[in-house]
PDB file of C-alpha atoms in Angstrom:
ATOM      1  CA  MET M 353     150.767  15.959-170.175  1.00  0.00           C
ATOM      2  CA  ALA M 354     153.609  18.397-169.846  1.00  0.00           C
ATOM      3  CA  GLU M 355     155.129  18.295-166.109  1.00  0.00           C
ATOM      4  CA  LEU M 356     157.239  20.531-164.542  1.00  0.00           C
ATOM      5  CA  ARG M 357     160.716  19.023-163.173  1.00  0.00           C
ATOM      6  CA  SER M 358     163.347  20.012-160.721  1.00  0.00           C
ATOM      7  CA  LYS M 359     167.052  19.224-161.099  1.00  0.00           C
ATOM      8  CA  ILE M 360     166.523  17.132-157.936  1.00  0.00           C
ATOM      9  CA  TRP M 361     163.570  15.155-159.525  1.00  0.00           C
ATOM     10  CA  ILE M 362     165.856  14.571-162.712  1.00  0.00           C
ATOM     11  CA  GLU M 363     168.652  13.468-161.037  1.00  0.00           C
ATOM     12  CA  GLU M 364     166.858  11.030-159.109  1.00  0.00           C
ATOM     13  CA  HIS M 365     164.205   9.677-161.722  1.00  0.00           C
ATOM     14  CA  GLY M 366     166.109  10.657-164.775  1.00  0.00           C
ATOM     15  CA  ALA M 367     166.499   7.058-166.056  1.00  0.00           C
ATOM     16  CA  GLY M 368     162.995   6.692-166.497  1.00  0.00           C
ATOM     17  CA  LEU M 369     163.227   9.717-168.801  1.00  0.00           C
ATOM     18  CA  PRO M 370     163.377   9.344-172.917  1.00  0.00           C
ATOM     19  CA  GLU M 371     166.844   8.972-173.777  1.00  0.00           C
ATOM     20  CA  TRP M 372     166.832  12.584-175.736  1.00  0.00           C
ATOM     21  CA  GLN M 373     165.536  13.921-172.478  1.00  0.00           C
ATOM     22  CA  ARG M 374     168.244  12.755-170.674  1.00  0.00           C
ATOM     23  CA  THR M 375     170.814  13.784-173.090  1.00  0.00           C
ATOM     24  CA  ALA M 376     169.452  16.953-173.067  1.00  0.00           C
ATOM     25  CA  PHE M 377     169.416  18.051-169.446  1.00  0.00           C
ATOM     26  CA  GLY M 378     172.820  16.145-169.057  1.00  0.00           C
ATOM     27  CA  GLU M 379     174.429  18.624-171.539  1.00  0.00           C
ATOM     28  CA  PHE M 380     172.691  21.402-170.247  1.00  0.00           C
ATOM     29  CA  ALA M 381     174.024  20.758-166.759  1.00  0.00           C
ATOM     30  CA  ALA M 382     177.336  20.431-167.948  1.00  0.00           C
ATOM     31  CA  MET M 383     177.260  23.492-170.187  1.00  0.00           C
ATOM     32  CA  ILE M 384     176.137  25.619-167.182  1.00  0.00           C
ATOM     33  CA  ALA M 385     177.773  24.092-164.289  1.00  0.00           C
ATOM     34  CA  GLY M 386     180.014  21.338-165.397  1.00  0.00           C
ATOM     35  CA  PRO M 387     183.865  21.398-164.202  1.00  0.00           C
ATOM     36  CA  GLY M 388     185.515  24.173-166.232  1.00  0.00           C
ATOM     37  CA  SER M 389     182.468  25.777-167.499  1.00  0.00           C
ATOM     38  CA  GLU M 390     182.797  29.303-168.466  1.00  0.00           C
ATOM     39  CA  TYR M 391     178.995  29.574-169.425  1.00  0.00           C
ATOM     40  CA  PRO M 392     178.398  33.478-169.026  1.00  0.00           C
ATOM     41  CA  CYS M 393     174.878  33.283-167.544  1.00  0.00           C
ATOM     42  CA  VAL M 394     175.817  33.866-163.853  1.00  0.00           C
ATOM     43  CA  PRO M 395     171.932  34.302-162.798  1.00  0.00           C
ATOM     44  CA  GLY M 396     171.502  30.840-164.574  1.00  0.00           C
ATOM     45  CA  HIS M 397     174.617  29.190-163.020  1.00  0.00           C
ATOM     46  CA  ARG M 398     173.344  30.226-159.642  1.00  0.00           C
ATOM     47  CA  GLY M 399     169.705  29.133-160.335  1.00  0.00           C
ATOM     48  CA  PHE M 400     170.780  25.454-161.410  1.00  0.00           C
ATOM     49  CA  VAL M 401     173.420  24.942-158.533  1.00  0.00           C
ATOM     50  CA  SER M 402     170.716  25.931-156.012  1.00  0.00           C
ATOM     51  CA  ASN M 403     167.958  24.055-157.680  1.00  0.00           C
ATOM     52  CA  ASN M 404     165.893  27.091-158.498  1.00  0.00           C
ATOM     53  CA  LEU M 405     165.323  26.399-162.156  1.00  0.00           C
ATOM     54  CA  ARG M 406     162.551  24.260-163.427  1.00  0.00           C
ATOM     55  CA  TYR M 407     162.559  22.153-166.652  1.00  0.00           C
ATOM     56  CA  GLY M 408     160.044  21.067-169.151  1.00  0.00           C
ATOM     57  CA  PHE M 409     160.241  18.705-172.176  1.00  0.00           C
ATOM     58  CA  ALA M 410     158.354  19.326-175.521  1.00  0.00           C
ATOM     59  CA  PRO M 411     158.173  17.610-178.789  1.00  0.00           C
ATOM     60  CA  ASP M 412     159.300  18.828-182.170  1.00  0.00           C
ATOM     61  CA  PRO M 413     158.953  22.740-181.993  1.00  0.00           C
ATOM     62  CA  ARG M 414     157.206  22.837-185.462  1.00  0.00           C
ATOM     63  CA  THR M 415     154.340  21.216-184.142  1.00  0.00           C
ATOM     64  CA  ASP M 416     150.885  22.358-182.333  1.00  0.00           C
ATOM     65  CA  ARG M 417     151.566  19.845-179.691  1.00  0.00           C
ATOM     66  CA  ALA M 418     154.933  21.588-178.795  1.00  0.00           C
ATOM     67  CA  VAL M 419     152.527  24.809-178.515  1.00  0.00           C
ATOM     68  CA  SER M 420     150.263  23.158-176.084  1.00  0.00           C
ATOM     69  CA  ASP M 421     152.858  21.686-174.112  1.00  0.00           C
ATOM     70  CA  THR M 422     154.771  25.161-173.596  1.00  0.00           C
ATOM     71  CA  ALA M 423     151.512  26.321-172.747  1.00  0.00           C
ATOM     72  CA  GLU M 424     150.878  23.925-170.049  1.00  0.00           C
ATOM     73  CA  LEU M 425     154.427  24.262-168.754  1.00  0.00           C
ATOM     74  CA  LEU M 426     154.265  28.023-168.692  1.00  0.00           C
ATOM     75  CA  SER M 427     150.471  27.825-166.878  1.00  0.00           C
ATOM     76  CA  ALA M 428     152.067  25.520-164.166  1.00  0.00           C
ATOM     77  CA  TYR M 429     155.239  27.442-163.761  1.00  0.00           C
ATOM     78  CA  GLY M 430     153.283  31.001-163.351  1.00  0.00           C
ATOM     79  CA  GLU M 431     151.629  29.190-160.319  1.00  0.00           C
ATOM     80  CA  CYS M 432     154.704  28.162-158.346  1.00  0.00           C
ATOM     81  CA  ALA M 433     157.912  30.452-159.737  1.00  0.00           C
ATOM     82  CA  ARG M 434     158.132  32.458-156.573  1.00  0.00           C
ATOM     83  CA  GLU M 435     158.444  29.648-154.415  1.00  0.00           C
ATOM     84  CA  THR M 436     161.283  28.186-156.389  1.00  0.00           C
ATOM     85  CA  GLY M 437     164.312  30.929-155.581  1.00  0.00           C
ATOM     86  CA  ARG M 438     165.446  34.489-156.716  1.00  0.00           C
ATOM     87  CA  TYR M 439     167.290  32.939-159.650  1.00  0.00           C
ATOM     88  CA  ALA M 440     164.030  31.388-161.084  1.00  0.00           C
ATOM     89  CA  SER M 441     163.770  30.422-164.530  1.00  0.00           C
ATOM     90  CA  LEU M 442     161.914  27.748-166.733  1.00  0.00           C
ATOM     91  CA  VAL M 443     163.935  25.963-169.251  1.00  0.00           C
ATOM     92  CA  ILE M 444     162.125  24.056-171.918  1.00  0.00           C
ATOM     93  CA  PHE M 445     164.138  21.515-174.043  1.00  0.00           C
ATOM     94  CA  TYR M 446     162.420  20.692-177.319  1.00  0.00           C
ATOM     95  CA  GLU M 447     163.230  17.399-179.141  1.00  0.00           C
ATOM     96  CA  THR M 448     164.765  18.328-182.500  1.00  0.00           C
ATOM     97  CA  PRO M 449     164.821  15.761-185.170  1.00  0.00           C
ATOM     98  CA  GLU M 450     167.653  15.003-187.129  1.00  0.00           C
ATOM     99  CA  ASP M 451     165.950  16.909-190.128  1.00  0.00           C
ATOM    100  CA  LEU M 452     166.156  20.023-188.386  1.00  0.00           C
ATOM    101  CA  THR M 453     169.038  19.809-186.571  1.00  0.00           C
ATOM    102  CA  ASN M 454     171.028  18.742-190.104  1.00  0.00           C
ATOM    103  CA  THR M 455     169.344  21.645-192.432  1.00  0.00           C
ATOM    104  CA  ALA M 456     168.093  24.579-190.603  1.00  0.00           C
ATOM    105  CA  ASP M 457     170.289  27.774-190.365  1.00  0.00           C
ATOM    106  CA  VAL M 458     170.186  30.526-187.719  1.00  0.00           C
ATOM    107  CA  ARG M 459     167.528  32.405-189.656  1.00  0.00           C
ATOM    108  CA  GLU M 460     165.140  29.479-190.047  1.00  0.00           C
ATOM    109  CA  TYR M 461     165.316  28.985-186.277  1.00  0.00           C
ATOM    110  CA  GLU M 462     164.479  32.598-185.602  1.00  0.00           C
ATOM    111  CA  LEU M 463     161.483  32.290-187.692  1.00  0.00           C
ATOM    112  CA  LEU M 464     160.536  29.003-185.544  1.00  0.00           C
ATOM    113  CA  PHE M 465     160.973  30.785-182.336  1.00  0.00           C
ATOM    114  CA  TRP M 466     158.860  33.694-183.303  1.00  0.00           C
ATOM    115  CA  SER M 467     156.329  31.362-184.555  1.00  0.00           C
ATOM    116  CA  LEU M 468     156.149  29.319-181.535  1.00  0.00           C
ATOM    117  CA  LEU M 469     155.761  32.718-179.463  1.00  0.00           C
ATOM    118  CA  ASN M 470     153.124  33.949-181.602  1.00  0.00           C
ATOM    119  CA  ARG M 471     151.217  30.674-181.482  1.00  0.00           C
ATOM    120  CA  LEU M 472     151.571  30.336-177.655  1.00  0.00           C
ATOM    121  CA  HIS M 473     150.168  33.973-177.488  1.00  0.00           C
ATOM    122  CA  ASP M 474     146.928  32.697-179.425  1.00  0.00           C
ATOM    123  CA  LYS M 475     146.437  29.826-176.579  1.00  0.00           C
ATOM    124  CA  ASP M 476     146.824  32.062-174.000  1.00  0.00           C
ATOM    125  CA  PRO M 477     143.388  32.549-171.898  1.00  0.00           C
ATOM    126  CA  ALA M 478     144.411  35.565-169.845  1.00  0.00           C
ATOM    127  CA  PRO M 479     144.419  39.301-170.946  1.00  0.00           C
ATOM    128  CA  TRP M 480     147.375  40.985-171.318  1.00  0.00           C
ATOM    129  CA  PRO M 481     148.758  42.794-168.136  1.00  0.00           C
ATOM    130  CA  GLY M 482     147.672  46.509-167.888  1.00  0.00           C
ATOM    131  CA  ASP M 483     151.043  47.582-166.923  1.00  0.00           C
ATOM    132  CA  ILE M 484     152.987  46.147-169.808  1.00  0.00           C
ATOM    133  CA  PRO M 485     152.619  47.630-173.293  1.00  0.00           C
ATOM    134  CA  GLN M 486     151.386  45.742-175.905  1.00  0.00           C
ATOM    135  CA  ASP M 487     153.933  47.333-178.502  1.00  0.00           C
ATOM    136  CA  PRO M 488     156.860  45.747-178.764  1.00  0.00           C
ATOM    137  CA  GLY M 489     158.844  48.994-179.949  1.00  0.00           C
ATOM    138  CA  THR M 490     158.567  50.224-176.297  1.00  0.00           C
ATOM    139  CA  SER M 491     161.294  49.872-173.915  1.00  0.00           C
ATOM    140  CA  THR M 492     159.311  48.114-171.339  1.00  0.00           C
ATOM    141  CA  TRP M 493     157.496  45.434-173.413  1.00  0.00           C
ATOM    142  CA  GLU M 494     157.655  41.851-172.437  1.00  0.00           C
ATOM    143  CA  PHE M 495     156.424  38.783-173.691  1.00  0.00           C
ATOM    144  CA  CYS M 496     153.321  37.720-171.179  1.00  0.00           C
ATOM    145  CA  PHE M 497     151.563  34.571-170.778  1.00  0.00           C
ATOM    146  CA  ALA M 498     148.843  34.030-168.221  1.00  0.00           C
ATOM    147  CA  GLY M 499     149.316  37.379-166.881  1.00  0.00           C
ATOM    148  CA  GLU M 500     153.017  37.123-166.244  1.00  0.00           C
ATOM    149  CA  PRO M 501     155.723  39.096-168.024  1.00  0.00           C
ATOM    150  CA  TYR M 502     158.748  36.829-168.999  1.00  0.00           C
ATOM    151  CA  PHE M 503     162.091  37.456-170.769  1.00  0.00           C
ATOM    152  CA  ALA M 504     162.321  34.765-173.375  1.00  0.00           C
ATOM    153  CA  PHE M 505     165.947  33.402-174.226  1.00  0.00           C
ATOM    154  CA  CYS M 506     166.545  30.998-177.223  1.00  0.00           C
ATOM    155  CA  ALA M 507     169.655  28.546-178.043  1.00  0.00           C
ATOM    156  CA  THR M 508     169.504  26.439-181.239  1.00  0.00           C
ATOM    157  CA  PRO M 509     172.016  23.978-182.859  1.00  0.00           C
ATOM    158  CA  ALA M 510     172.694  26.220-185.723  1.00  0.00           C
ATOM    159  CA  HIS M 511     174.602  28.982-183.741  1.00  0.00           C
ATOM    160  CA  GLY M 512     178.273  28.526-183.964  1.00  0.00           C
ATOM    161  CA  ARG M 513     180.117  31.777-183.468  1.00  0.00           C
ATOM    162  CA  ARG M 514     177.654  32.978-180.901  1.00  0.00           C
ATOM    163  CA  ARG M 515     178.497  30.255-178.447  1.00  0.00           C
ATOM    164  CA  SER M 516     176.325  31.611-175.602  1.00  0.00           C
ATOM    165  CA  ARG M 517     173.291  30.928-177.936  1.00  0.00           C
ATOM    166  CA  HIS M 518     174.155  27.558-179.086  1.00  0.00           C
ATOM    167  CA  PHE M 519     172.681  24.249-177.699  1.00  0.00           C
ATOM    168  CA  SER M 520     172.319  20.599-179.157  1.00  0.00           C
ATOM    169  CA  SER M 521     168.411  20.976-179.335  1.00  0.00           C
ATOM    170  CA  PHE M 522     165.972  23.878-179.617  1.00  0.00           C
ATOM    171  CA  LEU M 523     165.788  25.539-176.055  1.00  0.00           C
ATOM    172  CA  ILE M 524     163.988  28.426-174.809  1.00  0.00           C
ATOM    173  CA  ALA M 525     164.391  29.680-170.908  1.00  0.00           C
ATOM    174  CA  PHE M 526     161.535  31.897-169.498  1.00  0.00           C
ATOM    175  CA  GLN M 527     162.775  34.238-166.864  1.00  0.00           C
ATOM    176  CA  PRO M 528     159.990  36.144-164.897  1.00  0.00           C
ATOM    177  CA  ARG M 529     160.182  39.634-165.068  1.00  0.00           C
ATOM    178  CA  TRP M 530     160.317  39.753-161.494  1.00  0.00           C
ATOM    179  CA  ILE M 531     163.638  38.452-161.224  1.00  0.00           C
ATOM    180  CA  PHE M 532     165.191  41.518-162.493  1.00  0.00           C
ATOM    181  CA  ASP M 533     163.857  43.424-159.673  1.00  0.00           C
ATOM    182  CA  GLU M 534     167.194  43.299-157.888  1.00  0.00           C
ATOM    183  CA  ILE M 535     169.218  42.579-161.218  1.00  0.00           C
ATOM    184  CA  ASN M 536     168.879  46.161-162.839  1.00  0.00           C
ATOM    185  CA  GLU M 537     170.862  49.009-163.579  1.00  0.00           C
ATOM    186  CA  THR M 538     169.550  50.730-160.056  1.00  0.00           C
ATOM    187  CA  THR M 539     171.527  48.335-157.928  1.00  0.00           C
ATOM    188  CA  ALA M 540     175.034  47.621-157.430  1.00  0.00           C
ATOM    189  CA  PHE M 541     174.092  43.791-157.558  1.00  0.00           C
ATOM    190  CA  GLY M 542     172.606  44.098-160.961  1.00  0.00           C
ATOM    191  CA  ARG M 543     175.534  46.523-162.323  1.00  0.00           C
ATOM    192  CA  ASN M 544     177.750  43.903-160.898  1.00  0.00           C
ATOM    193  CA  ILE M 545     175.960  40.849-162.141  1.00  0.00           C
ATOM    194  CA  SER M 546     175.836  42.764-165.821  1.00  0.00           C
ATOM    195  CA  ARG M 547     179.639  43.490-165.832  1.00  0.00           C
ATOM    196  CA  MET M 548     180.428  39.863-164.966  1.00  0.00           C
ATOM    197  CA  ILE M 549     177.974  38.944-167.733  1.00  0.00           C
ATOM    198  CA  ARG M 550     179.688  41.039-170.459  1.00  0.00           C
ATOM    199  CA  GLU M 551     182.979  40.193-169.493  1.00  0.00           C
ATOM    200  CA  LYS M 552     182.368  36.446-169.749  1.00  0.00           C
ATOM    201  CA  LEU M 553     180.459  37.058-172.885  1.00  0.00           C
ATOM    202  CA  ALA M 554     183.289  38.615-174.452  1.00  0.00           C
ATOM    203  CA  ALA M 555     185.511  35.745-173.603  1.00  0.00           C
ATOM    204  CA  TYR M 556     183.049  33.062-174.367  1.00  0.00           C
ATOM    205  CA  ASP M 557     181.673  33.872-177.916  1.00  0.00           C
ATOM    206  CA  ASP M 558     183.412  34.500-180.975  1.00  0.00           C
ATOM    207  CA  VAL M 559     181.815  37.473-181.994  1.00  0.00           C
ATOM    208  CA  PRO M 560     181.623  40.776-179.889  1.00  0.00           C
ATOM    209  CA  VAL M 561     178.862  41.250-177.733  1.00  0.00           C
ATOM    210  CA  HIS M 562     175.661  42.253-179.221  1.00  0.00           C
ATOM    211  CA  ALA M 563     174.540  45.918-179.200  1.00  0.00           C
ATOM    212  CA  SER M 564     170.928  44.946-178.678  1.00  0.00           C
ATOM    213  CA  LEU M 565     171.725  43.857-175.024  1.00  0.00           C
ATOM    214  CA  LYS M 566     170.472  46.579-172.835  1.00  0.00           C
ATOM    215  CA  TRP M 567     168.584  47.374-169.752  1.00  0.00           C
ATOM    216  CA  TYR M 568     165.250  46.818-169.631  1.00  0.00           C
ATOM    217  CA  GLY M 569     163.465  50.262-169.655  1.00  0.00           C
ATOM    218  CA  GLN M 570     166.148  52.098-171.131  1.00  0.00           C
ATOM    219  CA  PRO M 571     164.970  54.734-173.617  1.00  0.00           C
ATOM    220  CA  ASP M 572     166.510  52.641-176.580  1.00  0.00           C
ATOM    221  CA  ASN M 573     165.980  49.568-175.064  1.00  0.00           C
ATOM    222  CA  GLN M 574     163.916  46.697-177.233  1.00  0.00           C
ATOM    223  CA  GLU M 575     163.595  43.694-175.189  1.00  0.00           C
ATOM    224  CA  TRP M 576     162.326  41.351-178.061  1.00  0.00           C
ATOM    225  CA  LYS M 577     165.846  42.212-179.798  1.00  0.00           C
ATOM    226  CA  GLN M 578     167.526  40.244-177.286  1.00  0.00           C
ATOM    227  CA  TYR M 579     165.486  37.256-177.036  1.00  0.00           C
ATOM    228  CA  PHE M 580     166.878  35.743-180.059  1.00  0.00           C
ATOM    229  CA  LEU M 581     170.560  36.845-181.133  1.00  0.00           C
ATOM    230  CA  ARG M 582     171.753  35.975-184.329  1.00  0.00           C
ATOM    231  CA  ASP M 583     175.323  34.713-184.900  1.00  0.00           C
ATOM    232  CA  ASP M 584     176.370  38.146-186.325  1.00  0.00           C
ATOM    233  CA  GLU M 585     175.492  41.551-184.807  1.00  0.00           C
ATOM    234  CA  THR M 586     172.290  42.263-186.867  1.00  0.00           C
ATOM    235  CA  SER M 587     168.852  42.011-185.951  1.00  0.00           C
ATOM    236  CA  PRO M 588     165.500  42.359-187.487  1.00  0.00           C
ATOM    237  CA  SER M 589     164.248  45.463-188.735  1.00  0.00           C
ATOM    238  CA  ARG M 590     160.864  45.041-186.793  1.00  0.00           C
ATOM    239  CA  CYS M 591     159.648  42.614-184.219  1.00  0.00           C
ATOM    240  CA  PRO M 592     158.338  39.261-185.827  1.00  0.00           C
ATOM    241  CA  PHE M 593     156.252  38.649-182.950  1.00  0.00           C
ATOM    242  CA  MET M 594     154.180  41.865-183.907  1.00  0.00           C
ATOM    243  CA  ALA M 595     154.538  41.229-187.611  1.00  0.00           C
ATOM    244  CA  MET M 596     152.885  37.658-187.364  1.00  0.00           C
ATOM    245  CA  LYS M 597     150.443  38.801-185.179  1.00  0.00           C
ATOM    246  CA  ASN M 598     149.195  41.501-187.326  1.00  0.00           C
ATOM    247  CA  LYS M 599     149.518  38.867-190.412  1.00  0.00           C
ATOM    248  CA  PHE M 600     147.373  36.374-188.667  1.00  0.00           C
ATOM    249  CA  GLN M 601     144.620  38.870-187.550  1.00  0.00           C
ATOM    250  CA  LYS M 602     143.861  40.135-191.250  1.00  0.00           C
TER     251      LYS M 602
END
């Protein structure tokens, strides 16, 4: 059974975790809050140091078990997320075998990410929230599970130039939509956070800040384009989530 963990729990009991899980968490901690870390995600850094983040571990993301474990983790997380703090997020590390790490490129991981979200959606027992459009082409669409909308962030071993999307194993972070109630273009706090992130991204990555990074609800915004950023400045011509959903429903 997949279980939610906190930073404090892992620091106290991590010796009992499998080696790949200890390694993944240790590398994440060093990346986001280690000495000299310049990682651009300011809310992520604050969430880590304040123990707002929650963590989960899942097997090879290509497997059905990974989908089932992700569903379990998200279901449990949805019930407690609001109690964890203003910088809440669920970070899921996936065991990534060498055959995947050594051979998959960014585009293959992109397909894997969208396939996992699509299969996760198929396991969702709850109806799609009435206040979230079901068309990803709209500016206020967001991926939903168990009645909760989430921004989904993916990092992979194949990313190189876009260093902010690189991690040693396949990783997805689910950020509840409600954390952006204060982090948006209508608040001075949100505008300041956005400016800081963009400045850090420009310095951290070896490619320009992606043109798809926009505010939720902006007329030309499409959230799905921000979930998985390629190593270059391109984006898919249409949302893979909807394309897969329509394909499997035929």
